[in-house]
Coordinates of C-alpha atoms in Angstrom, one line a residue:
X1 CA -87.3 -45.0 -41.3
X2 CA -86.1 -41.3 -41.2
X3 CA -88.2 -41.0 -37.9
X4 CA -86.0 -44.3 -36.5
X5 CA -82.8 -42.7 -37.5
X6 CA -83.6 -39.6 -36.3
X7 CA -84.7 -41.0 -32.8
X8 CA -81.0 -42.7 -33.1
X9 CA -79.1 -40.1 -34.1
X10 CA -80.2 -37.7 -30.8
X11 CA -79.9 -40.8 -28.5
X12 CA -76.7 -40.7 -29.7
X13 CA -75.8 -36.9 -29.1
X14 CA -77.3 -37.5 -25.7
X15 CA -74.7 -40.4 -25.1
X16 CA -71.8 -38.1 -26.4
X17 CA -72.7 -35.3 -24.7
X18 CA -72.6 -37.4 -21.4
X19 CA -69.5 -39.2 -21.9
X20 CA -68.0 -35.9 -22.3
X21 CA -69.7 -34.5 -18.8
X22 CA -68.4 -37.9 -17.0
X23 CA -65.1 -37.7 -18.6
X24 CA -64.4 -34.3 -17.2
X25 CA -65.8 -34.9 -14.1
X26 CA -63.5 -37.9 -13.8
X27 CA -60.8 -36.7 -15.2
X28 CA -57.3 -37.2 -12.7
X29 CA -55.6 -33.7 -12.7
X30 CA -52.0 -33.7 -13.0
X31 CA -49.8 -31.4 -11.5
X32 CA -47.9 -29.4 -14.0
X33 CA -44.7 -29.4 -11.4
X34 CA -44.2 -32.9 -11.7
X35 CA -43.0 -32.9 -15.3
X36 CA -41.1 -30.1 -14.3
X37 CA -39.0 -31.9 -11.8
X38 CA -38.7 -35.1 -13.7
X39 CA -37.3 -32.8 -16.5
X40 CA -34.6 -32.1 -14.5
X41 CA -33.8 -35.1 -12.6
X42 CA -30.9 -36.7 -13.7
X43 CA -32.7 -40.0 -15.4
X44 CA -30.2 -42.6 -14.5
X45 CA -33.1 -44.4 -12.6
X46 CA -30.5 -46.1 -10.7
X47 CA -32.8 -46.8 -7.8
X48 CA -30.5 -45.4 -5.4
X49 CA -33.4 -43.0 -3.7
X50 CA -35.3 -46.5 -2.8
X51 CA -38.4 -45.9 -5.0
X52 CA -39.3 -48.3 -7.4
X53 CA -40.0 -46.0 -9.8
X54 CA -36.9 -44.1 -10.3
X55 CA -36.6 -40.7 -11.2
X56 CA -40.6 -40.5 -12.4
X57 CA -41.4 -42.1 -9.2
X58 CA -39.5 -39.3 -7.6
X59 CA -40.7 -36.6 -9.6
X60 CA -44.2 -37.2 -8.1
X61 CA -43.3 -37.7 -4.3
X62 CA -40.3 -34.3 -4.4
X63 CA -44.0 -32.3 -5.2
X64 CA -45.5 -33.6 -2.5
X65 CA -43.3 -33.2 -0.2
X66 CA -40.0 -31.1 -1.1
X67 CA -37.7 -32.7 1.6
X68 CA -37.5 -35.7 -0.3
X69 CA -35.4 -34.3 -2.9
X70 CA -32.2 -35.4 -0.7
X71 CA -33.3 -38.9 -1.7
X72 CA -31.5 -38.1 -5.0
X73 CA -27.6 -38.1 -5.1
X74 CA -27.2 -37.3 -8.2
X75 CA -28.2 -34.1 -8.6
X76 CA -25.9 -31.2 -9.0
X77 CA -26.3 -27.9 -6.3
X78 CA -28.0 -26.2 -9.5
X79 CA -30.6 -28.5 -10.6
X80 CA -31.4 -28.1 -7.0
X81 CA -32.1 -25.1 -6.8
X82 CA -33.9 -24.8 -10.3
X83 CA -36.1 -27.4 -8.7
X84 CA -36.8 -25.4 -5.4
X85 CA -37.7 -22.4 -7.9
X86 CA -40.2 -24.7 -9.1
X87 CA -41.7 -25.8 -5.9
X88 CA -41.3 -22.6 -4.7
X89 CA -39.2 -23.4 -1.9
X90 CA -35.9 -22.8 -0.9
X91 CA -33.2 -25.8 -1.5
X92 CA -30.2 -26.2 -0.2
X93 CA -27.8 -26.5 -3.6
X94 CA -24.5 -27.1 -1.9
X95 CA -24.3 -30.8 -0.7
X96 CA -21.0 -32.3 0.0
X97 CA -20.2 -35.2 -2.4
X98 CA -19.9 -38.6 -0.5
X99 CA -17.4 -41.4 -2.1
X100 CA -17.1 -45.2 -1.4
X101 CA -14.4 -46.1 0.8
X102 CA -13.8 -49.7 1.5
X103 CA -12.7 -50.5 5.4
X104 CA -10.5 -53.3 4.6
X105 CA -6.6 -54.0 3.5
X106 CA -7.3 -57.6 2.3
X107 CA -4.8 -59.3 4.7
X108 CA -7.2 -61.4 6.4
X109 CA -6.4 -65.0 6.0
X110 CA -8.1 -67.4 3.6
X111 CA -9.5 -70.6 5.2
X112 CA -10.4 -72.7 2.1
X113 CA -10.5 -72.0 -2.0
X114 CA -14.0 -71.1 -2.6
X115 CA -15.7 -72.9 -5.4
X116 CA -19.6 -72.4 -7.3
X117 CA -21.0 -69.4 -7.6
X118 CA -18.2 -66.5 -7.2
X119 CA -20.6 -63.9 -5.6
X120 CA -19.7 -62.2 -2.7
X121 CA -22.9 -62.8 -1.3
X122 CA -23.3 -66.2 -2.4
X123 CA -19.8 -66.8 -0.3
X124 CA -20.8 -64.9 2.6
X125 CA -23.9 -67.5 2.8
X126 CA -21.5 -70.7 2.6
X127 CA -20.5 -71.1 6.0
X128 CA -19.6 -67.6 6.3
X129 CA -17.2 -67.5 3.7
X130 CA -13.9 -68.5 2.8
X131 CA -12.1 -66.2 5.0
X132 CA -10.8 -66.5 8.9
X133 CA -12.8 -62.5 8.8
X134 CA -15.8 -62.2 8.5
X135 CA -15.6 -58.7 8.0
X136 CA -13.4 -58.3 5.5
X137 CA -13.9 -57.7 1.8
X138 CA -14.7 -61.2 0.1
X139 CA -12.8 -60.1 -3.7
X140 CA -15.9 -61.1 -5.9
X141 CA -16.7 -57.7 -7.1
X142 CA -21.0 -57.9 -6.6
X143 CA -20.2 -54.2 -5.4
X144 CA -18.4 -53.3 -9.2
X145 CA -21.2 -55.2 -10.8
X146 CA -23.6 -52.9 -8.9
X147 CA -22.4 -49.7 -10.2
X148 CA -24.3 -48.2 -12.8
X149 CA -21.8 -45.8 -13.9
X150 CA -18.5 -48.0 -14.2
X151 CA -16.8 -46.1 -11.1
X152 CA -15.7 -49.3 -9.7
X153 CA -13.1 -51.7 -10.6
X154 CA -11.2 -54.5 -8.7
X155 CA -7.3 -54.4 -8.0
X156 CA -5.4 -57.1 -5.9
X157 CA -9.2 -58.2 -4.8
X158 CA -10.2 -55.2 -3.4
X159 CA -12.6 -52.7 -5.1
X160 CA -11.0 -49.3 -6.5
X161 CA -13.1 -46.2 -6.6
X162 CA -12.7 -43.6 -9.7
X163 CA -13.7 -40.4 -8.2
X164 CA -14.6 -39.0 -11.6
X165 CA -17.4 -41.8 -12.8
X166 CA -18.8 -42.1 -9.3
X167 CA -22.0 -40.2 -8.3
X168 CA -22.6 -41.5 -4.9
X169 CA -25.3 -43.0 -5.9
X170 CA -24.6 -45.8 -2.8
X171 CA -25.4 -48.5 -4.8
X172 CA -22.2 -50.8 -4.1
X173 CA -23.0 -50.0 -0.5
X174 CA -26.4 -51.9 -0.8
X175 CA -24.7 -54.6 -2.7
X176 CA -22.1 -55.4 -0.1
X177 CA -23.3 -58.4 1.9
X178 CA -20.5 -57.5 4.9
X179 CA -20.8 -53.6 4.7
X180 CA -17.5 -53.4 3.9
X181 CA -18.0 -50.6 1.6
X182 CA -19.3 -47.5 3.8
X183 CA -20.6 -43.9 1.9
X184 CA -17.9 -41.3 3.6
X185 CA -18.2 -37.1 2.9
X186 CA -14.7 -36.7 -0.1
X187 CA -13.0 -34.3 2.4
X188 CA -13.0 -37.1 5.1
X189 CA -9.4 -36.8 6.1
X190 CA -8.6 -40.1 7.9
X191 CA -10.3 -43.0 6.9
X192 CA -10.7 -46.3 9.3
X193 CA -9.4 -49.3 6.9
X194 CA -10.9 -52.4 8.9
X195 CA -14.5 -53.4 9.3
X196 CA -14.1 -56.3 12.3
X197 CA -15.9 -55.0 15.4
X198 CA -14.3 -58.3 17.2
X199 CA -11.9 -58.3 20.2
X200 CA -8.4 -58.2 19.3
X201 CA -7.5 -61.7 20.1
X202 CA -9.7 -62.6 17.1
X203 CA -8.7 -59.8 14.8
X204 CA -5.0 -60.6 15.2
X205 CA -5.9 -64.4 14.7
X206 CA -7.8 -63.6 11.3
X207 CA -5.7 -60.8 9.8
X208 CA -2.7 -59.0 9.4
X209 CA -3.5 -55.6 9.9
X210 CA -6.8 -55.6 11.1
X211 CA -7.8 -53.2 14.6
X212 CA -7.1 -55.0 17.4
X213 CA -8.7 -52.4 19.6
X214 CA -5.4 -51.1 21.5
X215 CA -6.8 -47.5 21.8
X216 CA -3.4 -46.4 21.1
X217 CA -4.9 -44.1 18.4
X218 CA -7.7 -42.4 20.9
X219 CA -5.2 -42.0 23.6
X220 CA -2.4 -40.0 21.4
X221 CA -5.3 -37.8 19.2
X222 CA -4.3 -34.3 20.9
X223 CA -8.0 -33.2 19.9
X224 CA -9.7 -36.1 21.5
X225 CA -11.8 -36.7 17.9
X226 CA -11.4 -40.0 18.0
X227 CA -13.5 -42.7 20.6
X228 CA -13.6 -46.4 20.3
X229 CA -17.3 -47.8 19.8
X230 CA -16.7 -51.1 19.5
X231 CA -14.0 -49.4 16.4
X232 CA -12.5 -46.0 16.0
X233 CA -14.9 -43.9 15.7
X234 CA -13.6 -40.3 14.3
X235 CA -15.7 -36.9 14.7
X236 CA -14.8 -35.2 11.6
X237 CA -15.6 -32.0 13.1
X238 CA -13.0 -32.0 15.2
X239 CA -10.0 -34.1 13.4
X240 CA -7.2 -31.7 12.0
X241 CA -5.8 -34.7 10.2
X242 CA -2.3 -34.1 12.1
X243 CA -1.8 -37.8 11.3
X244 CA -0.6 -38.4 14.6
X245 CA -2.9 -41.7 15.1
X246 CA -1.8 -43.0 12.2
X247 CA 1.7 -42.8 13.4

């Protein structure tokens, strides 16, 4: 009996002493860094950088590759560069904050009263939506709902940005089925408030104040920063925001 449970007893060293071999052989090393990083992410998750995983997702691919830390909008020019200490590599810290700005006046003119499902993207899908436009800014707020932060609300049917909650984050972009709301640098000085690409004939025919295309505004810019393509396109570089276009 002793001899049996003797026999047992080193079988069962032998066993432990394996798994213990195996299980360090096996073991998945994990980078140190990553933690790190994650720590000073900002931890909203908001899924704005496009990986599923949010800021722990992130965490992993900004170690493996360091460029990827511009997939975060969020972060401030310091946590930046606390992170590049990390990586050891050098970060830019100072990014220019980008804001919402919604490329329509909400003049265009309503065809029929929509009814159902007040989404703006359940509109756009019924026969393109309720207005002559269908460019313009459909009122049903899916880009206010989108925001994580509350830095959205709607006024007269058109969303209203609060500079102070927003983070660029760029998610009421993605929820916009018409693209209406576009991601623009803040110190943008002139900003292009329609979203129709069509001729003018149409544009004038669907809203009151849309771009009709008249190049007016490209002709009279005295620093030639603005071409049409199909709309105005302006090259922030060179604008001095002498407001003569807008005249």
């Amino acid at each position: 009996m002793l001899e049996e449970a003797g026999v047992l007893g080193v079988v069962g060293a032998a066993f432990a002493v394996m798994l213990v071999v195996a299980a360090r052989k096996l073991a998945v090393q994990v980078d140190e860094r990553i933690e790190k990083v994650r720590e000073r992410l900002p931890g909203a998750s908001c899924g704005a950088c496009g990986l599923r995983g949010g800021c722990d997702a992130l965490a992993e691919e900004v170690v493996k590759d360091p460029s990827l830390l511009g997939k975060c909008r969020l972060l401030g020019p310091e946590e930046r560069r606390e992170i590049g200490r990390i990586l050891g590599v050098e970060v830019k810290g100072e990014e220019e904050r980008r804001f919402p700005r919604v490329r329509c006046t909400g003049q265009g003119k309503i065809l029929f009263e929509a009814r159902g499902e007040r989404t703006c993207s359940a509109l756009s899908d019924l026969a393109g939506g309720p207005l002559a436009c269908p460019y313009g800014c459909l009122g049903m707020g899916d880009c206010v709902r989108a925001c994580p932060f509350g830095a959205l609300r709607l006024e007269g049917g058109l969303p209203v940005v609060e500079e102070e909650r927003c983070t660029g984050c760029g998610l009421c972009e993605q929820a916009c089925p018409r693209g209406v709301i576009r991601l623009q640098p803040a110190g943008t000085k002139v900003l292009l408030l329609c979203n129709s690409p069509a001729p003018g004939k149409e544009v004038t025919a669907s809203c009151a104040s849309g771009c009709i295309k008249c190049r007016i505004c490209e002709k009279a810019c005295p620093v030639q920063a603005i071409k049409l393509d199909p709309l105005p396109v302006i090259d922030a570089s060179l604008c001095t925001a002498c407001g003569t276009c807008v005249e």
